mmCIF file with all atom_site columns, C-alpha atoms in Angstrom:
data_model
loop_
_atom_site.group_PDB
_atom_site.id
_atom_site.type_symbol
_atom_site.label_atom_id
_atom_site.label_alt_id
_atom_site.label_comp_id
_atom_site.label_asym_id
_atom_site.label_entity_id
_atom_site.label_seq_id
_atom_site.pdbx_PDB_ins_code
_atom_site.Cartn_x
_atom_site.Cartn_y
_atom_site.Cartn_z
_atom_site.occupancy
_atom_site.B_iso_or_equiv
_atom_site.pdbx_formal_charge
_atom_site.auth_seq_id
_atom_site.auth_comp_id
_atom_site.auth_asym_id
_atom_site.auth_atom_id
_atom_site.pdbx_PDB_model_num
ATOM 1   C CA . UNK U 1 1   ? -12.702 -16.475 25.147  1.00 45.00 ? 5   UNK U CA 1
ATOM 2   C CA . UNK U 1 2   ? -10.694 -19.109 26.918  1.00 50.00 ? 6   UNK U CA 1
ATOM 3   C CA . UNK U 1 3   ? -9.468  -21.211 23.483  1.00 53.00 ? 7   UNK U CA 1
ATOM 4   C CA . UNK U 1 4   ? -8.274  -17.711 21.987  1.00 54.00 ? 8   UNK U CA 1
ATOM 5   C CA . UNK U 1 5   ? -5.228  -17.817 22.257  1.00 52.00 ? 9   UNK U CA 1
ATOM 6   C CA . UNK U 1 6   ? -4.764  -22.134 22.113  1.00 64.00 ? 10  UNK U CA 1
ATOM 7   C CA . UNK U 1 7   ? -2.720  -21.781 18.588  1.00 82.00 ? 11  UNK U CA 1
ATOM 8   C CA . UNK U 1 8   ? -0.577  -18.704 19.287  1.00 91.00 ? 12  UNK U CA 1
ATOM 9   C CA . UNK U 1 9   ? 1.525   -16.917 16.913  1.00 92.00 ? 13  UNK U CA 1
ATOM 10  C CA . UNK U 1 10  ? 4.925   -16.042 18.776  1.00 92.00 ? 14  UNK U CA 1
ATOM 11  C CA . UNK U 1 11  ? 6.084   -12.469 17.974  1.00 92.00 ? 15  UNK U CA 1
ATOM 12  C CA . UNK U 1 12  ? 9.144   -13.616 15.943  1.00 94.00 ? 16  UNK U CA 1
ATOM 13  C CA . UNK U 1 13  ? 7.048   -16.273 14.024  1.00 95.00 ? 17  UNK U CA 1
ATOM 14  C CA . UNK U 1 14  ? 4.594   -13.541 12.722  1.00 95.00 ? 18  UNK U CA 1
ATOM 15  C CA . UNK U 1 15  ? 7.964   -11.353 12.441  1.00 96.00 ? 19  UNK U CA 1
ATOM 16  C CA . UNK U 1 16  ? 9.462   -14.014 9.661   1.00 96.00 ? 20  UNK U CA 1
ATOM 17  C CA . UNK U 1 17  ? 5.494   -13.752 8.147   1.00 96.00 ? 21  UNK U CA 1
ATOM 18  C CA . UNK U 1 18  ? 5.822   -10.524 7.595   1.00 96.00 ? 22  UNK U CA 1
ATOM 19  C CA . UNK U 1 19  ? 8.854   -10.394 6.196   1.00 97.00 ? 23  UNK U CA 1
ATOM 20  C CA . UNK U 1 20  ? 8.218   -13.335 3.965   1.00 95.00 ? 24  UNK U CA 1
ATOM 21  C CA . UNK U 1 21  ? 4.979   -11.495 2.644   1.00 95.00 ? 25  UNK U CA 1
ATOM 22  C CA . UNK U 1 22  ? 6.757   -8.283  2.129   1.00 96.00 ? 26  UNK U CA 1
ATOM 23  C CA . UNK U 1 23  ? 9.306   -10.365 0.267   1.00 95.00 ? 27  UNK U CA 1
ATOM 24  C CA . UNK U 1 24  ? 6.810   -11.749 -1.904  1.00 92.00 ? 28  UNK U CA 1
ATOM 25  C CA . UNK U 1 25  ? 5.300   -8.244  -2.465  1.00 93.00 ? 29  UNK U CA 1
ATOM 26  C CA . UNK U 1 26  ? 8.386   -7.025  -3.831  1.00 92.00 ? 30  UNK U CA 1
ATOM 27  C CA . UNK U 1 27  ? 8.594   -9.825  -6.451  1.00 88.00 ? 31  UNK U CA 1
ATOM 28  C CA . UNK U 1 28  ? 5.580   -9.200  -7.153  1.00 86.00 ? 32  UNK U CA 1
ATOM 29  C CA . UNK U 1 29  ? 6.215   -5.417  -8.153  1.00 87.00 ? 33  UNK U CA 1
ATOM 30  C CA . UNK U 1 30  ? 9.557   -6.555  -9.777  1.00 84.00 ? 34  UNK U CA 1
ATOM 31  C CA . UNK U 1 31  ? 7.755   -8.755  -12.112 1.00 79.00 ? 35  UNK U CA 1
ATOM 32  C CA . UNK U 1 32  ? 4.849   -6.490  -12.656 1.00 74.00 ? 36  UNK U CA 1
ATOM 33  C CA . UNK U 1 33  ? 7.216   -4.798  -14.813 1.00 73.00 ? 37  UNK U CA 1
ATOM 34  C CA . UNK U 1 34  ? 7.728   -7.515  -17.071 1.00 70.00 ? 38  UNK U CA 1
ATOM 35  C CA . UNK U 1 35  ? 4.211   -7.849  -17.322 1.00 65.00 ? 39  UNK U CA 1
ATOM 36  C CA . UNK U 1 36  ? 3.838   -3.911  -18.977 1.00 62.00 ? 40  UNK U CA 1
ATOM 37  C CA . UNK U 1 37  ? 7.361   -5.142  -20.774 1.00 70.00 ? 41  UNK U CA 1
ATOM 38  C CA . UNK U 1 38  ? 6.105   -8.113  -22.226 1.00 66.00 ? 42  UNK U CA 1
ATOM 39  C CA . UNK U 1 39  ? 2.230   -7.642  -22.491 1.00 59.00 ? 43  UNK U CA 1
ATOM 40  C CA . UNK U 1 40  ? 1.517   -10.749 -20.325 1.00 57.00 ? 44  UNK U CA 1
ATOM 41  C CA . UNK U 1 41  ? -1.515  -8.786  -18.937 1.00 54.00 ? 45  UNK U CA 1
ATOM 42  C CA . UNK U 1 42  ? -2.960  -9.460  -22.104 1.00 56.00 ? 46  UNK U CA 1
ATOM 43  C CA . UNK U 1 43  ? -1.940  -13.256 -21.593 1.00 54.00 ? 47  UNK U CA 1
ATOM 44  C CA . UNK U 1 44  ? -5.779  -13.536 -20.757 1.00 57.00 ? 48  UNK U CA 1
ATOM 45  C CA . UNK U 1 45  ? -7.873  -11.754 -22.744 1.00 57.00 ? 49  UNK U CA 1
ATOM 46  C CA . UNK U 1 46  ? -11.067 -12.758 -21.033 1.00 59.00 ? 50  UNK U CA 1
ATOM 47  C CA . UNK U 1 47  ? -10.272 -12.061 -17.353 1.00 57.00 ? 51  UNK U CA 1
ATOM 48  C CA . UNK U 1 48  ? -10.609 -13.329 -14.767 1.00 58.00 ? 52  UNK U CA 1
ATOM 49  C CA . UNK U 1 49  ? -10.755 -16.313 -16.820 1.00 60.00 ? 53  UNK U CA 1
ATOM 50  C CA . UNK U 1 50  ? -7.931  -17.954 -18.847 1.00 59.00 ? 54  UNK U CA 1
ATOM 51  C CA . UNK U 1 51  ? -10.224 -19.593 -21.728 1.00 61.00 ? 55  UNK U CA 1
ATOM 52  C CA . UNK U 1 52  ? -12.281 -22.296 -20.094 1.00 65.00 ? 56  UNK U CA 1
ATOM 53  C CA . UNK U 1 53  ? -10.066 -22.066 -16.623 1.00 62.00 ? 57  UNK U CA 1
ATOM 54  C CA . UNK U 1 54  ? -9.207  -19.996 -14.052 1.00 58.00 ? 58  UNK U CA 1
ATOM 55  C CA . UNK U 1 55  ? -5.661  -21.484 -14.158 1.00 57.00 ? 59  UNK U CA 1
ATOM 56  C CA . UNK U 1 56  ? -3.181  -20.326 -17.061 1.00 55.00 ? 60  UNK U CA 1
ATOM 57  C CA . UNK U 1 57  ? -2.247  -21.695 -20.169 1.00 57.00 ? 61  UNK U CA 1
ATOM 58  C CA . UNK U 1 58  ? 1.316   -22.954 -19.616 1.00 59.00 ? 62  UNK U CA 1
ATOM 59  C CA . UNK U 1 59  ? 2.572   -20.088 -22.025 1.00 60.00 ? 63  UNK U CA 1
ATOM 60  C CA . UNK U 1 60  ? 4.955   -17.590 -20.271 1.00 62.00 ? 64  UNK U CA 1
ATOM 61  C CA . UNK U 1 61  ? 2.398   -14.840 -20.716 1.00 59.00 ? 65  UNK U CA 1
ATOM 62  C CA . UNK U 1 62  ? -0.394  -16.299 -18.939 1.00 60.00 ? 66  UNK U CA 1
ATOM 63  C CA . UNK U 1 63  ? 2.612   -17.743 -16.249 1.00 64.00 ? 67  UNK U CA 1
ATOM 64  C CA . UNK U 1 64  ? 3.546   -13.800 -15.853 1.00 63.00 ? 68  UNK U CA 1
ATOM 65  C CA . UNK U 1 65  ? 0.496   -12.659 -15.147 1.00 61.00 ? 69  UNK U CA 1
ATOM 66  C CA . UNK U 1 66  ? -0.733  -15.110 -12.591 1.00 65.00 ? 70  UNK U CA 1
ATOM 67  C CA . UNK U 1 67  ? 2.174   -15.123 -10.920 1.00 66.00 ? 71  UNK U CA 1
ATOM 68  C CA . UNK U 1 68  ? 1.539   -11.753 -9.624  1.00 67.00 ? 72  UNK U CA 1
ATOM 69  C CA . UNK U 1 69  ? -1.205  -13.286 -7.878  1.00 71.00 ? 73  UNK U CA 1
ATOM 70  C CA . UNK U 1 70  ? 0.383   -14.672 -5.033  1.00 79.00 ? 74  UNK U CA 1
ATOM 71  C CA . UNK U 1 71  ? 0.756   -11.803 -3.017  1.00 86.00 ? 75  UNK U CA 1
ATOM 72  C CA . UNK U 1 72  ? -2.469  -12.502 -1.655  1.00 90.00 ? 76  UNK U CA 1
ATOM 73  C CA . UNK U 1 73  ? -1.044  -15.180 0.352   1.00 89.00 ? 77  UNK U CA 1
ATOM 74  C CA . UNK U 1 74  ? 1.387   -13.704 2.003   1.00 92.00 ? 78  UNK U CA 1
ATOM 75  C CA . UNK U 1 75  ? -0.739  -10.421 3.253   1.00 94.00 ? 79  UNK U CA 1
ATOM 76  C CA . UNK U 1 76  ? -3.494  -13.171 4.061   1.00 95.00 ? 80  UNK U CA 1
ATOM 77  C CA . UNK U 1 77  ? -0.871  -15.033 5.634   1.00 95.00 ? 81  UNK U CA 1
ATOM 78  C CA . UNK U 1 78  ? 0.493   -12.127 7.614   1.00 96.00 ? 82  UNK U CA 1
ATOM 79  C CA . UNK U 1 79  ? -2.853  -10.984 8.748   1.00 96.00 ? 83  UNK U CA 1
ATOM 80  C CA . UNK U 1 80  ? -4.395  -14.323 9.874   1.00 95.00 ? 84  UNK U CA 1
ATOM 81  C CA . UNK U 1 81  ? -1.310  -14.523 11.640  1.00 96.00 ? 85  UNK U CA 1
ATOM 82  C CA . UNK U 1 82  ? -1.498  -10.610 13.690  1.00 95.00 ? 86  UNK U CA 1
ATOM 83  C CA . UNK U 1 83  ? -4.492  -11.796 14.856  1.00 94.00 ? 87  UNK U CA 1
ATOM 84  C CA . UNK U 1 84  ? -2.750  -14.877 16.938  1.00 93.00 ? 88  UNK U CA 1
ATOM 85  C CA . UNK U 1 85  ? -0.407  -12.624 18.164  1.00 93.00 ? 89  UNK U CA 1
ATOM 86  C CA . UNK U 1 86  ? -0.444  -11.936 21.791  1.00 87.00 ? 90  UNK U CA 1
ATOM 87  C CA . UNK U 1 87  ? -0.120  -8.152  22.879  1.00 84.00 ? 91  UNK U CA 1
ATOM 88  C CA . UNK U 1 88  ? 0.140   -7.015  19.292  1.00 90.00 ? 92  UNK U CA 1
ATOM 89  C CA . UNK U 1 89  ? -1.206  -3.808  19.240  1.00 90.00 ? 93  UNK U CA 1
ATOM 90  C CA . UNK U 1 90  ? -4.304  -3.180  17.216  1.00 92.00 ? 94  UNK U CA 1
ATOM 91  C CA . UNK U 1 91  ? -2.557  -0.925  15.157  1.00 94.00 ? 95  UNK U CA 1
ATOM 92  C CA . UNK U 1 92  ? -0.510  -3.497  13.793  1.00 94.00 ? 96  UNK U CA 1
ATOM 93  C CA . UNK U 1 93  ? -3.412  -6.103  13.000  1.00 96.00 ? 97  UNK U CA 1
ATOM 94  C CA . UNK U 1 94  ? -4.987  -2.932  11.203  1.00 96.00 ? 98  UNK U CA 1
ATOM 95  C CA . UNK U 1 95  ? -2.463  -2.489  9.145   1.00 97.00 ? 99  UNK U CA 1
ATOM 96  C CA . UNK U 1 96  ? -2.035  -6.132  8.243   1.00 97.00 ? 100 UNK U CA 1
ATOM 97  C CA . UNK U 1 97  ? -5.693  -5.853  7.165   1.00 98.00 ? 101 UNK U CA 1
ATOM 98  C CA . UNK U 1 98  ? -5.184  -2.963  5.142   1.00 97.00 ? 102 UNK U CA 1
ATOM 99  C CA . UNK U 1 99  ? -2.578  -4.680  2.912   1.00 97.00 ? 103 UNK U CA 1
ATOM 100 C CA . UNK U 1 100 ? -4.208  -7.884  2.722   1.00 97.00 ? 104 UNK U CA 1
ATOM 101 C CA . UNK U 1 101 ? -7.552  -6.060  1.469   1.00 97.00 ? 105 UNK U CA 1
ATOM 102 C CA . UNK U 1 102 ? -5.092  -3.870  -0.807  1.00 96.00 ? 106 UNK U CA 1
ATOM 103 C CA . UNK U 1 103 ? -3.903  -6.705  -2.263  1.00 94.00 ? 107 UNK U CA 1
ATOM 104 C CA . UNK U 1 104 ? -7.429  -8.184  -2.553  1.00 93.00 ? 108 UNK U CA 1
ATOM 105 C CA . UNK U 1 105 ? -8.385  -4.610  -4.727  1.00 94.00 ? 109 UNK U CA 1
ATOM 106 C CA . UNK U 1 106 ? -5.059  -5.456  -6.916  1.00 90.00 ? 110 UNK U CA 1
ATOM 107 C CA . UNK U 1 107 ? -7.074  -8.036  -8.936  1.00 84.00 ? 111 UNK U CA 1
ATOM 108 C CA . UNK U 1 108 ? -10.215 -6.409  -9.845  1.00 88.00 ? 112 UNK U CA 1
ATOM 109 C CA . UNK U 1 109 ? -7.514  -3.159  -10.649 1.00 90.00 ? 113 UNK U CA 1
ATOM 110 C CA . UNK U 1 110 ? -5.348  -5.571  -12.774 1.00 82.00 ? 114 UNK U CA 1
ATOM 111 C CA . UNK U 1 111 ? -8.994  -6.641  -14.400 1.00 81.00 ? 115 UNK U CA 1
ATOM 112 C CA . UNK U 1 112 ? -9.696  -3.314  -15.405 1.00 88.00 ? 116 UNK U CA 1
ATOM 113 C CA . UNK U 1 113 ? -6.037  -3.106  -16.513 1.00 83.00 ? 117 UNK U CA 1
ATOM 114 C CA . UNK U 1 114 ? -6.388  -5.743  -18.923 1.00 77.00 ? 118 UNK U CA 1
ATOM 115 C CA . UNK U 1 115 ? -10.051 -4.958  -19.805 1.00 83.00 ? 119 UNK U CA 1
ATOM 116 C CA . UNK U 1 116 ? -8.175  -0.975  -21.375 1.00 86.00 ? 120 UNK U CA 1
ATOM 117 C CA . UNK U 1 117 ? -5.540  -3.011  -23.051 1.00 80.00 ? 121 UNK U CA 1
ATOM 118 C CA . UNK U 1 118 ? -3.083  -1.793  -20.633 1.00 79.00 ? 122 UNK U CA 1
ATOM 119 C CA . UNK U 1 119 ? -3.719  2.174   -20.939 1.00 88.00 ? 123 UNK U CA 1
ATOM 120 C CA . UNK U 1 120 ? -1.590  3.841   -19.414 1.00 88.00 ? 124 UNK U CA 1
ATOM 121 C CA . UNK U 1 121 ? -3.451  5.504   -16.508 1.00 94.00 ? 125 UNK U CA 1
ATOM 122 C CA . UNK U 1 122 ? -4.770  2.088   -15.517 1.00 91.00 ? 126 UNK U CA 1
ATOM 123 C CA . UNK U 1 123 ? -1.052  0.705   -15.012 1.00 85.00 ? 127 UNK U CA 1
ATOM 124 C CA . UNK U 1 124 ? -0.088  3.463   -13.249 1.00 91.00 ? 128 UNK U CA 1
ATOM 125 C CA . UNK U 1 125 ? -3.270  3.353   -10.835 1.00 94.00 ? 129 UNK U CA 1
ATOM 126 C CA . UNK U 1 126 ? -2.631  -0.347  -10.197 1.00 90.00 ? 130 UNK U CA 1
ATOM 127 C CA . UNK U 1 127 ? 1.237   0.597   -9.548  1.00 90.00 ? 131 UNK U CA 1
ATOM 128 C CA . UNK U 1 128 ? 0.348   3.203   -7.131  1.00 95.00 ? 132 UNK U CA 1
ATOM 129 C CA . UNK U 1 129 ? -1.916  0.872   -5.224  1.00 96.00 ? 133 UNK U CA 1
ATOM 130 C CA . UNK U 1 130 ? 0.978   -2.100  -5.193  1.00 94.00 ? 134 UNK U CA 1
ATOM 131 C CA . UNK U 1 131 ? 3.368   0.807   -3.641  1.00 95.00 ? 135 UNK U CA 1
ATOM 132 C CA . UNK U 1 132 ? 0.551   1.432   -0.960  1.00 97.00 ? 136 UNK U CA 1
ATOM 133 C CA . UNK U 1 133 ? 0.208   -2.316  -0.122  1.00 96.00 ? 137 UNK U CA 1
ATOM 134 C CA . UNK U 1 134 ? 4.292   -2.219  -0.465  1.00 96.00 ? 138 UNK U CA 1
ATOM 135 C CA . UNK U 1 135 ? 4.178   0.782   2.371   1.00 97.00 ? 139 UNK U CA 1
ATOM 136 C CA . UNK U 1 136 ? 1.308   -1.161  4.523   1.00 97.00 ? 140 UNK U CA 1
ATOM 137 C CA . UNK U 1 137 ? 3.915   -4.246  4.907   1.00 96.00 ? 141 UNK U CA 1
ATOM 138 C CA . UNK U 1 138 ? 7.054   -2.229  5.316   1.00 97.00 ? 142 UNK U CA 1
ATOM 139 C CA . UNK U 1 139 ? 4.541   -0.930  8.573   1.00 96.00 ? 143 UNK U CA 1
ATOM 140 C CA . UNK U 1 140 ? 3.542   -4.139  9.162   1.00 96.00 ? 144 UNK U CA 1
ATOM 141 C CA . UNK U 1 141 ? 6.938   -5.643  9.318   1.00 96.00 ? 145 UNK U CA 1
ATOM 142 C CA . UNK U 1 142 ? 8.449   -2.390  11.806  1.00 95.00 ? 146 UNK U CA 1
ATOM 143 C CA . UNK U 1 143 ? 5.165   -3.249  14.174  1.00 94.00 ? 147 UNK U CA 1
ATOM 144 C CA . UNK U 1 144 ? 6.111   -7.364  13.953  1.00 94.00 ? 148 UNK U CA 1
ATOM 145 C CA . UNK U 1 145 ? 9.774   -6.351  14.808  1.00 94.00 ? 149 UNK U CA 1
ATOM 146 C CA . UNK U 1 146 ? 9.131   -3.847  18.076  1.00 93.00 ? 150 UNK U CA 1
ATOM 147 C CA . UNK U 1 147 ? 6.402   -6.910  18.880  1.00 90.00 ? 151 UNK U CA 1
ATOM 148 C CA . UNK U 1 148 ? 9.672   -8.734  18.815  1.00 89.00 ? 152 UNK U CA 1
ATOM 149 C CA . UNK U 1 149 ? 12.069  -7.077  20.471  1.00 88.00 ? 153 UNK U CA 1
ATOM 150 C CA . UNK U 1 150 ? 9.872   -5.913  23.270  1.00 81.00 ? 154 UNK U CA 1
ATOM 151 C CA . UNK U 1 151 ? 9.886   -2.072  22.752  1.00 77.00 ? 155 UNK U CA 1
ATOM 152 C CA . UNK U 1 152 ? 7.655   0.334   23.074  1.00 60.00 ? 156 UNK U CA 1
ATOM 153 C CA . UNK U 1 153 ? 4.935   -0.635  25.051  1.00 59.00 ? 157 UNK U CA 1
ATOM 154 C CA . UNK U 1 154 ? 2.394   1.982   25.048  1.00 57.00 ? 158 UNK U CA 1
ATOM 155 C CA . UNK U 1 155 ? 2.892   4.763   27.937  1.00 55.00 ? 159 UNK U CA 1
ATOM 156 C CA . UNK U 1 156 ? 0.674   7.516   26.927  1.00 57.00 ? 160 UNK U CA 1
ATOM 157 C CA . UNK U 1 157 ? -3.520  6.798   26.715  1.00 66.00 ? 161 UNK U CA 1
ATOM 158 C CA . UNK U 1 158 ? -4.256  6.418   22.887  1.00 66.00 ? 162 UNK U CA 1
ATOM 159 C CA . UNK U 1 159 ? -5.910  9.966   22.211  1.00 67.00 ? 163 UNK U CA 1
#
């Protein structure tokens, strides 16, 4: 594949992607608790919908809860961009995967959340899987920065 690598990612630019998507995880999590503080997950009662739009309403409940839709981006972001990156191991655009798709599962989780009027158990599932995506992109971010400073280049055969 000659044109492969023609739009390179350098190691630090997919180190400041990373960051910036963990970044926007985190404020995502943060205001996930105002959404179980303020019932904003009920901003929508007819998910994934938001009355005859996919957009919200401009009140702050429906603002709330679509805001903690943007971590997509940044995992998608973050993967698209490990896959650019020359001599990235495969481990790393693995795990970039892994949180983008985790973040993907968020919003059919966050349906269901809304769909049980918030129970309980279904806040706490979809909080358990934002902590895993949370996890995936610390990973991802400690892979982006040995990518960056050069270390540890694989001595040993994989198995």
């Amino acid at each position: 594949m000659p044109g492969r690598w023609q739009h390179e990612v350098s190691s630090r630019r997919f180190l400041q992607l990373a960051l910036v998507s963990l970044a926007t995880l985190l404020a995502v999590i943060v205001s996930g608790a105002f959404v179980r503080l303020t019932g904003s997950g009920l901003g929508c009662e007819d998910w994934p919908n938001c009355g005859n739009t996919v957009l919200p309403a401009t009140g702050g409940h429906a603002l709330i809860e679509f805001g903690n839709r943007v971590g997509i981006v940044g995992t998608l972001v973050a993967w698209l961009a490990s896959r650019r990156v020359r001599d990235l191991p495969r481990r790393a655009r693995r795990l970039a995967l892994a949180a983008f798709l985790g973040t993907v599962a968020q919003a059919p989780l966050g349906g269901i959340t809304v769909l049980l009027d918030l129970h309980p158990l279904a806040v706490m599932s979809h909080f358990l899987l934002a902590l895993t995506v949370l996890a995936l992109s610390v990973a991802v971010v400690f892979e982006a920065w040995i990518a960056h400073a050069g270390l540890a280049a694989q001595s040993a055969p994989s198995w």
